[in-house]
């Protein structure tokens, strides 16, 4: 498979970019010609950002799994689609060829059908990083069910909320998952999430850890039994098939919940055609994928990065995608490099937080490892600091591999701003140039485009995008108005990203971080309001305020100011109790790193918490806290400063 739309030079990038902006319809139609359609589109694009309404390839019919699997069977049946590396390095690697993937996805689609799943039904997937997770995702896409993958680190309560929001009737899970030295009892968490649930009809359980599980009669079934039964239905005379459901271009493909600045996560909805094009186009261009390369995205499929760059983008491009079950520091901090050496990985794509944590172990874990197969290094999820960038460049890429700093969001489907590996220049800690079709603009608080440069020629503002690209979110599940107010109402006729950014005179962008109340903890998005709600659930907590502060490894840490009444042991045991509450309500990833007990919170006369002040104190600023004259009770601030953790 060659990629006629692969950009090969800086000149071509500029030419393609220009064409994509001036003639978006013909530009994207020519890219779309490289995909398999059951029926071609009537019109390429129809949009307005006021409702918002965004339709790409209206009238077209397709199934994304025919693009990700079937179309490769003629030439790549025996080539690996996935290479799976288990948590425990002593366990056997699994290689899933395109033919095997086709068989398993057809089988699992049949399992879903046998269990009553129909087009448009919501299927929640809560599994560890095993190939079966990819079969489940693709099996849903095959029959047109909408998958909602939930990261294995979320608590029962978080799952229950997401099940309810999506009105999901089906769940696919594992008995347990291995992550480093830990076994996580996934099915047991699902059981807790289902207490009181009235919508879920069926839970399909894949055996991974052989942890004891409770299987409820009439509701819970084993993956293995179901797959065996389904095989007889999909295989005839050695030929496997399962019809791929005909989907409209704009039918939902999946829901993925993500945090925003309100207390409740939103179900971001992506649709079939636009998402397929965008993940494939960016995969081929940003990573400069060459057929035969082995692509290793270290993310979990529970996050958007795993959806787009482990599953859909690579498979649609006919690539070989590494899938790793474990964590970078187990059994030791050389695990990524062992995997690179063992499988001759050509591209590794990871988060700055992982790089920083591995940096802390020094270079010993890298010594003696052959990393010469690497051609491209990538980062995603948060701003990368220059120190980590250079460490990655020198120790992993040996100064020979371009580093791509890819900026994007759950809502954008795939990369929007990134250099193209080896084709457009990189600049440490800058995401650099927009992808074709992406028109960024920096605005001030009133939505006016910023024009005033600082003495270095840099513009600074809130990052918005002027027009839709194929992978933009279409709605938030069950609540379109929420989508409008969250992304399209802050500044009229612009998509607002929630991020701040700089732009230099060459047109490069540097993302400086969120400008709303969203934290980025180890590359994971968590809303401050969400954490506050969880803390406030703890008995004895009167009120709380949560802010981020700079953290050496995680990028940002969670700092909570808590007004607590009541007695239960000393402050430290109360901190542990509050942390446990947060773990139960959201999951361990949202546990505050620091909890400071305070008597009051700095509020304006209208009762609004002045987070700006709390943020400064958490960051260690004790001098200038800015204007505090509008505070109801300025004394509170002095007391908070003294008690800083
Ligand atoms: C941040 C992850 C700086 C940003 C794909 C964004 C980044 C949020 C970068 C989305 C980057 C992601 N440089 N910041 N290269 N990539 N971010 O939805 O704040 O989990 O808004 O998507 O991560 O996080 P999400």
XYZ file of C-alpha atoms and ligand atoms in Angstrom:
670
model
C 0.000 0.000 0.000
C 1.399 3.385 -0.873
C 0.042 6.653 0.372
C -0.494 9.162 -2.431
C -1.347 11.797 0.192
C 1.927 11.389 2.098
C 3.780 14.708 2.256
C 7.412 14.240 1.272
C 8.977 17.697 1.536
C 8.611 21.052 3.230
C 7.587 22.584 -0.111
C 4.881 19.982 -0.526
C 3.678 20.656 3.016
C 3.259 24.346 2.196
C 1.550 23.587 -1.112
C -0.816 21.031 0.434
C -1.568 23.305 3.350
C -2.473 26.139 0.997
C -4.711 23.926 -1.118
C -6.393 22.417 1.962
C -7.399 25.877 3.133
C -8.303 27.372 -0.225
C -10.117 24.367 -1.657
C -10.932 22.117 1.299
C -13.577 20.132 -0.546
C -11.459 19.031 -3.474
C -8.455 18.521 -1.201
C -10.239 16.120 1.165
C -12.144 14.443 -1.638
C -8.824 13.508 -3.218
C -7.624 12.036 0.092
C -10.935 10.186 0.483
C -10.389 8.458 -2.868
C -7.826 6.270 -1.073
C -10.426 4.579 1.122
C -13.008 1.860 0.604
C -16.590 3.137 0.359
C -19.794 1.206 -0.039
C -21.177 4.362 -1.635
C -19.382 7.623 -2.337
C -20.387 10.974 -0.829
C -22.921 13.433 -2.231
C -21.113 16.463 -0.800
C -17.781 16.769 0.973
C -18.561 19.290 3.688
C -21.517 21.035 5.219
C -21.006 23.049 8.376
C -21.680 25.892 10.741
C -20.168 26.434 14.168
C -23.270 28.098 15.604
C -25.396 24.990 16.152
C -22.758 23.399 15.656
C -23.443 21.192 12.650
C -20.550 19.456 10.964
C -20.959 16.860 8.221
C -18.127 15.393 6.221
C -18.793 13.158 3.209
C -22.545 13.426 3.618
C -24.426 10.639 1.875
C -21.424 8.292 1.825
C -21.700 4.722 3.148
C -18.845 2.724 4.572
C -17.648 0.483 7.335
C -14.376 1.486 8.988
C -13.390 -2.152 9.604
C -13.339 -2.838 5.856
C -10.749 -0.079 5.658
C -8.830 -1.277 8.701
C -8.898 -5.000 7.892
C -10.583 -6.403 4.775
C -8.838 -4.200 2.247
C -5.432 -5.446 3.428
C -6.261 -9.147 3.136
C -5.270 -9.471 -0.511
C -1.717 -8.274 0.060
C -1.097 -8.458 3.781
C -3.014 -11.432 5.158
C 0.145 -12.866 6.726
C 1.651 -9.553 7.811
C 1.319 -8.549 11.447
C -1.423 -6.061 12.257
C -0.579 -6.215 15.944
C 2.467 -7.382 17.823
C 1.476 -7.790 21.420
C 4.010 -7.660 24.219
C 2.755 -9.015 27.547
C 3.206 -7.388 30.926
C 5.495 -10.192 32.032
C 8.504 -10.377 29.692
C 8.747 -14.144 30.307
C 5.348 -14.674 28.753
C 5.037 -15.311 25.032
C 4.611 -12.444 22.559
C 1.512 -12.709 20.366
C 1.568 -11.769 16.701
C -1.836 -11.038 15.177
C -1.743 -11.098 11.384
C -4.320 -9.252 9.315
C -5.937 -12.614 8.495
C -6.129 -13.518 12.173
C -7.469 -10.093 13.055
C -10.162 -10.472 10.405
C -11.173 -13.841 11.804
C -11.317 -12.662 15.403
C -13.202 -9.466 14.603
C -15.771 -11.400 12.542
C -16.110 -13.899 15.365
C -16.570 -11.209 17.970
C -19.056 -9.296 15.813
C -21.033 -12.561 15.698
C -20.765 -12.835 19.494
C -22.208 -9.349 19.826
C -25.004 -10.244 17.434
C -25.743 -13.475 19.293
C -26.072 -11.465 22.476
C -28.571 -9.065 20.952
C -26.326 -6.116 20.075
C -27.608 -4.041 17.147
C -26.423 -1.055 15.155
C -26.415 2.091 17.311
C -26.380 0.207 20.655
C -23.788 1.366 23.165
C -21.192 -1.160 24.307
C -18.935 -0.276 27.198
C -15.460 -1.820 27.060
C -13.428 -2.037 30.273
C -10.416 -4.236 29.630
C -6.673 -4.412 30.079
C -4.305 -3.973 27.145
C -4.800 -7.362 25.495
C -5.439 -7.959 21.766
C -9.010 -8.904 22.689
C -9.596 -5.247 23.565
C -8.859 -4.353 19.938
C -11.110 -7.213 18.735
C -13.899 -5.853 20.935
C -13.499 -2.307 19.612
C -13.413 -3.446 15.987
C -16.186 -5.996 16.512
C -18.444 -3.141 17.637
C -17.461 -1.091 14.595
C -18.142 -4.108 12.375
C -21.754 -4.340 13.432
C -22.254 -0.605 13.881
C -22.507 -0.590 17.665
C -21.063 2.476 19.406
C -18.156 1.612 21.679
C -17.320 3.515 24.804
C -13.949 2.372 26.115
C -13.289 3.189 29.751
C -9.704 3.285 31.006
C -8.947 0.462 33.463
C -7.933 2.988 36.155
C -11.428 4.423 36.584
C -13.493 3.477 39.626
C -16.835 1.663 39.788
C -18.603 4.969 40.387
C -17.036 6.537 37.281
C -18.085 3.533 35.224
C -21.614 3.675 36.635
C -21.891 7.353 35.638
C -20.658 6.621 32.109
C -22.963 3.598 31.717
C -25.884 5.725 32.745
C -24.973 8.664 30.518
C -24.616 6.421 27.457
C -27.536 4.176 28.474
C -25.237 1.261 27.672
C -26.761 -2.202 27.615
C -23.637 -4.271 27.042
C -20.230 -4.531 28.676
C -17.063 -6.302 27.585
C -14.488 -6.779 30.320
C -11.744 -9.089 31.625
C -11.549 -11.040 34.849
C -8.526 -8.920 35.638
C -5.631 -7.009 34.131
C -1.897 -7.129 34.728
C -0.139 -3.819 35.119
C 3.419 -4.021 36.377
C 3.455 -5.885 39.689
C -0.283 -5.433 40.185
C -3.337 -7.461 39.198
C -6.392 -5.267 38.791
C -9.729 -7.064 39.357
C -11.668 -5.500 36.499
C -14.747 -7.729 36.637
C -15.147 -7.069 40.321
C -15.073 -3.309 39.644
C -17.737 -3.834 36.962
C -19.844 -5.791 39.477
C -19.701 -2.818 41.838
C -20.561 -0.434 38.996
C -23.625 -2.553 38.198
C -25.157 -2.445 41.658
C -28.476 -0.728 41.066
C -27.950 -0.523 37.303
C -31.062 -1.366 35.277
C -29.887 -0.973 31.712
C -27.052 -3.488 31.311
C -28.267 -6.807 29.920
C -25.051 -8.640 29.216
C -21.451 -8.709 30.433
C -18.904 -10.601 28.330
C -15.826 -11.599 30.331
C -12.453 -12.458 28.786
C -10.126 -14.584 30.921
C -6.735 -12.995 31.449
C -5.607 -13.299 35.081
C -7.753 -16.185 36.353
C -8.691 -14.038 39.316
C -11.823 -15.431 41.010
C -14.897 -13.765 39.518
C -18.575 -13.815 40.308
C -20.566 -14.704 37.172
C -24.219 -13.784 37.456
C -26.599 -16.206 35.767
C -28.491 -14.696 32.854
C -26.243 -11.642 32.708
C -22.569 -12.674 32.586
C -21.031 -14.903 29.914
C -17.493 -16.034 29.148
C -15.737 -14.610 26.077
C -14.140 -17.963 25.291
C -17.445 -19.886 25.198
C -19.107 -17.229 23.103
C -16.219 -17.065 20.635
C -16.128 -20.812 20.196
C -19.830 -20.925 19.470
C -19.610 -17.976 17.074
C -16.789 -19.576 15.111
C -19.143 -22.226 13.803
C -21.399 -19.490 12.483
C -18.765 -17.330 10.772
C -16.539 -20.041 9.306
C -17.697 -22.048 6.302
C -15.314 -24.356 4.431
C -12.349 -22.586 5.985
C -13.542 -19.136 4.863
C -14.407 -16.627 7.573
C -16.862 -13.821 7.010
C -19.198 -11.501 8.803
C -20.965 -8.748 6.855
C -19.743 -5.274 7.701
C -22.734 -3.119 8.575
C -23.365 -0.293 6.122
C -22.815 2.913 8.056
C -23.558 6.507 7.116
C -20.484 8.719 7.036
C -21.917 10.619 9.991
C -23.130 7.668 12.072
C -21.419 7.638 15.482
C -18.394 5.346 15.703
C -17.604 5.784 19.362
C -18.071 7.785 22.526
C -15.081 8.633 24.673
C -15.599 10.364 27.986
C -13.281 13.197 28.865
C -13.059 15.798 31.593
C -14.000 19.401 31.126
C -14.355 22.346 33.415
C -17.647 21.140 34.900
C -18.013 18.320 37.380
C -19.314 15.744 34.926
C -17.202 14.159 32.152
C -18.536 14.621 28.621
C -19.097 11.858 26.096
C -17.209 13.105 23.044
C -18.728 11.591 19.888
C -16.724 10.788 16.753
C -18.296 9.601 13.520
C -17.233 7.042 10.948
C -15.874 8.713 7.821
C -14.255 11.897 9.101
C -12.525 10.165 11.986
C -11.230 7.421 9.701
C -9.759 9.905 7.248
C -8.248 12.101 9.893
C -6.552 9.351 11.914
C -5.158 7.714 8.781
C -4.029 10.937 7.128
C -2.264 12.193 10.257
C -0.761 8.779 11.032
C 0.834 8.542 7.600
C 2.045 12.146 7.604
C 3.033 12.958 11.155
C 4.918 9.701 11.766
C 5.953 9.430 8.095
C 5.014 5.775 8.247
C 6.642 3.511 5.652
C 5.122 0.099 4.885
C 6.782 -2.551 7.033
C 7.671 -0.164 9.868
C 6.782 -1.178 13.399
C 4.880 1.545 15.180
C 4.829 1.557 18.993
C 2.326 3.883 20.633
C 2.660 3.321 24.391
C -0.736 4.783 25.331
C -3.637 2.779 26.736
C -6.607 2.220 24.418
C -8.701 3.708 27.233
C -7.514 7.130 26.043
C -7.983 8.743 22.642
C -4.310 8.309 21.757
C -4.743 4.548 21.853
C -7.947 4.678 19.785
C -6.342 6.761 17.056
C -2.717 5.616 16.990
C -2.799 1.990 18.166
C -6.018 0.901 16.504
C -7.726 2.959 13.807
C -4.964 5.077 12.220
C -2.305 2.354 11.921
C -4.710 -0.397 10.839
C -6.363 1.731 8.209
C -2.876 2.445 6.842
C -2.110 -1.308 6.857
C 0.626 -0.793 9.428
C 2.070 -3.017 12.137
C 1.068 -1.675 15.530
C 2.769 -2.698 18.786
C 0.494 -3.146 21.735
C 2.058 -3.308 25.206
C 0.189 -4.612 28.220
C 2.469 -3.312 30.954
C 4.124 -0.171 32.250
C 7.508 1.444 31.407
C 9.080 0.760 34.816
C 8.320 -2.931 35.293
C 10.157 -5.249 35.817
C 12.629 -2.368 35.499
C 12.996 1.037 33.897
C 14.486 -0.481 30.741
C 11.265 -2.123 29.606
C 10.482 0.213 26.693
C 14.027 -0.196 25.400
C 13.850 -3.992 25.714
C 10.709 -3.895 23.596
C 12.329 -1.608 21.014
C 15.310 -3.964 20.760
C 13.284 -7.183 20.747
C 10.786 -6.133 18.090
C 13.008 -3.708 16.141
C 10.557 -0.896 16.706
C 10.859 1.967 14.202
C 8.769 4.602 15.920
C 8.012 5.090 19.602
C 5.248 7.482 20.614
C 4.879 8.244 24.311
C 4.025 10.940 26.865
C 6.460 13.509 28.285
C 5.581 12.275 31.776
C 6.915 8.798 30.872
C 10.106 10.351 29.509
C 10.590 12.398 32.676
C 10.025 9.420 34.926
C 12.522 7.325 32.921
C 15.030 10.195 32.984
C 15.019 9.866 36.758
C 16.485 6.370 36.463
C 19.499 7.729 34.562
C 20.994 6.048 31.509
C 21.824 2.641 33.027
C 18.539 1.051 31.861
C 19.464 2.030 28.276
C 23.047 0.737 28.337
C 23.731 -2.156 25.990
C 20.268 -1.979 24.382
C 20.236 -1.824 20.610
C 17.945 1.056 19.693
C 19.267 1.405 16.161
C 15.940 0.400 14.587
C 14.351 3.660 15.782
C 13.636 6.255 13.106
C 11.056 8.524 14.726
C 10.330 9.583 18.313
C 7.003 11.124 19.251
C 5.391 12.782 22.246
C 1.808 13.610 23.103
C -0.487 14.598 25.918
C 1.181 17.594 27.524
C 3.825 20.197 26.842
C 7.299 18.666 26.746
C 9.942 20.598 28.655
C 13.262 21.213 26.909
C 15.236 19.035 29.336
C 13.080 15.996 28.593
C 13.146 16.765 24.864
C 16.964 16.787 24.818
C 17.213 13.666 26.967
C 14.913 11.836 24.552
C 16.863 13.143 21.559
C 20.310 12.257 22.926
C 19.739 9.013 24.770
C 16.971 7.357 22.798
C 17.198 8.873 19.314
C 21.009 9.233 19.536
C 20.439 12.582 17.802
C 19.470 10.773 14.611
C 15.699 10.606 14.956
C 13.345 13.501 14.428
C 11.135 14.183 17.446
C 7.523 14.985 16.723
C 5.626 16.949 19.354
C 2.006 16.265 18.505
C -0.665 18.540 19.931
C -4.247 17.383 19.897
C -7.247 16.483 22.072
C -9.922 13.837 22.535
C -12.230 16.253 20.737
C -9.949 16.679 17.715
C -9.787 12.931 16.943
C -6.124 13.026 15.958
C -3.181 15.457 15.621
C -3.853 19.073 14.708
C -0.478 20.693 15.262
C 2.783 18.788 14.866
C 5.913 18.694 12.813
C 6.009 15.898 10.224
C 8.891 13.574 11.095
C 11.977 14.565 9.126
C 9.897 16.578 6.641
C 9.101 19.802 8.484
C 11.532 21.215 11.079
C 11.258 20.465 14.784
C 11.776 23.017 17.525
C 12.206 21.751 21.111
C 9.019 22.169 23.157
C 7.127 23.609 20.147
C 4.414 21.574 18.427
C 5.278 23.727 15.352
C 2.970 23.799 12.306
C -0.723 22.988 11.765
C -1.730 19.968 9.723
C -3.303 20.655 6.340
C -6.919 21.610 6.910
C -6.270 23.079 10.360
C -6.555 26.856 10.709
C -5.467 27.952 14.178
C -5.992 31.456 15.489
C -4.912 33.054 18.766
C -7.483 35.303 20.393
C -7.673 37.489 23.478
C -10.303 37.157 26.195
C -12.846 38.947 24.034
C -12.316 36.684 21.074
C -10.341 39.257 19.099
C -7.413 37.909 17.125
C -4.177 38.936 18.875
C -1.812 40.964 16.726
C 0.587 42.481 19.224
C 3.925 40.671 19.286
C 6.339 40.782 22.198
C 9.966 41.890 21.764
C 10.864 38.444 20.365
C 8.122 38.568 17.770
C 5.904 36.136 19.687
C 2.108 36.299 19.779
C 0.280 34.937 22.801
C -3.377 34.033 23.167
C -6.097 31.443 23.544
C -5.936 28.784 20.876
C -8.987 28.451 18.617
C -9.586 26.822 15.237
C -11.489 28.623 12.493
C -12.972 25.829 10.411
C -13.725 22.111 10.758
C -11.217 19.390 9.889
C -12.584 15.877 9.197
C -11.859 14.530 12.719
C -13.537 17.233 14.822
C -16.044 16.032 17.445
C -19.652 16.184 16.289
C -21.485 16.336 19.593
C -21.375 15.328 23.232
C -23.490 12.250 23.710
C -27.110 12.944 24.589
C -26.530 16.674 25.076
C -25.748 18.704 21.974
C -26.201 21.976 23.811
C -23.357 21.030 26.089
C -21.125 20.577 23.063
C -22.096 24.017 21.825
C -21.523 25.816 25.109
C -18.281 24.003 25.836
C -16.518 24.427 22.534
C -18.355 26.798 20.234
C -19.905 29.486 22.415
C -16.898 31.055 24.173
C -15.886 32.771 20.934
C -18.511 32.960 18.173
C -17.711 30.966 15.044
C -14.566 29.435 16.515
C -13.794 26.061 18.064
C -12.143 26.869 21.404
C -9.541 24.342 22.528
C -9.200 25.393 26.175
C -5.436 25.726 25.637
C -3.193 28.765 25.609
C -0.493 29.053 22.950
C 2.352 31.118 21.541
C 3.106 31.700 17.870
C 6.481 32.715 16.485
C 7.280 34.630 13.330
C 7.741 31.440 11.317
C 4.200 30.385 12.153
C 5.167 27.752 14.741
C 2.883 27.121 17.703
C 3.877 26.305 21.246
C 1.107 25.046 23.500
C 1.498 26.440 26.999
C -1.250 24.456 28.750
C -4.886 24.737 29.712
C -6.411 28.122 30.347
C -9.600 26.635 31.820
C -10.139 24.627 34.995
C -8.810 21.416 33.557
C -5.667 19.784 34.945
C -3.272 17.655 32.982
C -1.893 15.036 35.345
C 0.683 12.769 33.687
C -0.983 13.544 30.369
C -4.441 12.642 31.712
C -7.163 15.236 31.747
C -8.971 15.802 35.032
C -11.340 18.663 35.813
C -10.816 20.563 39.070
C -14.586 20.604 39.604
C -14.681 16.830 39.248
C -12.034 16.387 41.950
C -13.754 18.935 44.192
C -17.075 17.086 43.858
C -15.348 13.870 44.888
C -13.589 15.465 47.871
C -16.845 17.083 48.953
C -18.475 13.666 49.097
C -16.247 12.839 52.066
C -18.119 13.279 55.326
C -16.650 16.127 57.318
C -15.569 18.092 54.245
C -17.405 21.403 54.186
C -15.886 22.832 51.033
C -12.845 22.402 48.859
C -10.937 24.084 46.065
C -8.576 22.257 43.748
C -5.794 23.738 41.632
C -2.793 22.411 39.739
C 0.857 23.061 40.607
C 4.063 22.218 38.717
C 5.195 18.647 39.363
C 8.605 17.369 38.208
C 7.347 14.071 36.816
C 3.603 14.365 36.353
C 3.825 17.809 34.743
C 1.054 18.963 37.042
C 0.113 17.787 40.517
C -3.238 18.163 42.281
C -3.338 20.580 45.221
C -6.509 20.596 47.310
C -7.522 23.206 49.884
C -10.068 21.644 52.195
C -12.300 23.027 54.912
C -12.865 20.086 57.211
C -14.991 19.778 60.292
C -15.342 16.863 62.546
C -12.879 14.597 64.111
C -11.283 11.461 62.874
C -7.725 10.935 63.994
C -4.957 13.284 62.941
C -4.625 15.361 59.779
C -2.636 12.723 57.985
C -5.179 9.999 58.475
C -7.897 12.387 57.311
C -5.812 13.013 54.183
C -5.694 9.264 53.553
C -9.449 9.027 54.045
C -10.096 11.851 51.584
C -7.755 10.255 49.073
C -9.628 6.991 49.396
C -12.906 8.779 48.744
C -11.475 10.338 45.580
C -10.191 6.920 44.464
C -13.644 5.425 44.955
C -15.484 8.238 43.222
C -13.153 8.855 40.262
C -10.154 6.554 40.422
C -6.619 6.624 41.853
C -5.410 8.967 39.074
C -7.405 11.828 40.576
C -5.984 11.563 44.134
C -4.645 14.926 45.334
C -0.868 15.052 45.776
C -1.239 17.653 48.505
C -4.092 18.454 50.853
C -4.017 21.596 52.938
C -6.651 22.070 55.625
C -7.850 25.651 55.778
C -10.388 27.603 57.791
C -11.731 29.520 54.819
C -11.249 29.975 51.079
C -10.527 33.316 49.416
C -13.812 34.446 47.917
C -15.110 37.516 46.184
C -18.090 39.317 47.678
C -20.275 37.460 45.231
C -19.028 34.157 46.640
C -16.718 33.092 43.825
C -13.530 31.309 44.846
C -10.443 33.228 43.671
C -8.527 30.325 42.204
C -5.877 32.609 40.800
C -4.690 33.259 44.350
C -4.867 29.614 45.378
C -2.918 28.639 42.267
C -0.177 31.122 43.069
C 0.140 29.879 46.632
C 0.238 26.249 45.466
C 2.964 27.205 42.998
C 5.009 28.587 45.905
C 4.440 32.250 45.187
C 4.349 34.076 48.519
C 5.010 37.648 47.465
C 2.827 39.191 44.804
C -0.592 37.576 44.702
C -2.084 40.270 42.524
C -5.140 42.274 43.430
C -6.799 40.946 46.587
C -8.898 44.012 47.266
C -12.120 42.423 46.047
C -11.840 39.623 48.577
C -14.491 39.197 51.190
C -11.952 38.274 53.839
C -8.329 39.052 52.886
C -7.041 37.544 56.146
C -7.809 34.066 54.921
C -5.034 34.451 52.373
C -2.351 35.086 54.993
C -3.400 32.018 56.896
C -3.357 29.873 53.762
C 0.131 31.101 52.872
C 1.446 30.058 56.270
C -0.096 26.604 56.086
C 1.196 25.821 52.566
C 2.091 22.148 52.070
C -2.699 18.728 26.237
C -4.618 13.843 24.330
C 1.111 20.465 24.823
C -3.508 19.970 25.903
C -4.223 13.611 22.865
C -4.805 19.397 25.374
C -0.632 18.965 24.836
C -4.985 18.176 26.228
C -0.038 18.239 23.787
C -5.809 17.119 25.546
C 1.221 18.707 23.286
C -1.923 17.290 24.319
N 1.744 19.809 23.838
N -0.061 20.069 25.337
N 1.877 18.072 22.324
N -0.863 17.204 23.487
N -1.792 18.346 25.147
O -7.978 14.999 25.409
O -3.715 20.721 27.083
O -6.372 13.573 26.736
O -5.895 20.288 25.498
O -5.899 14.297 24.385
O -3.644 17.695 26.451
O -5.834 15.925 26.290
P -6.593 14.630 25.755
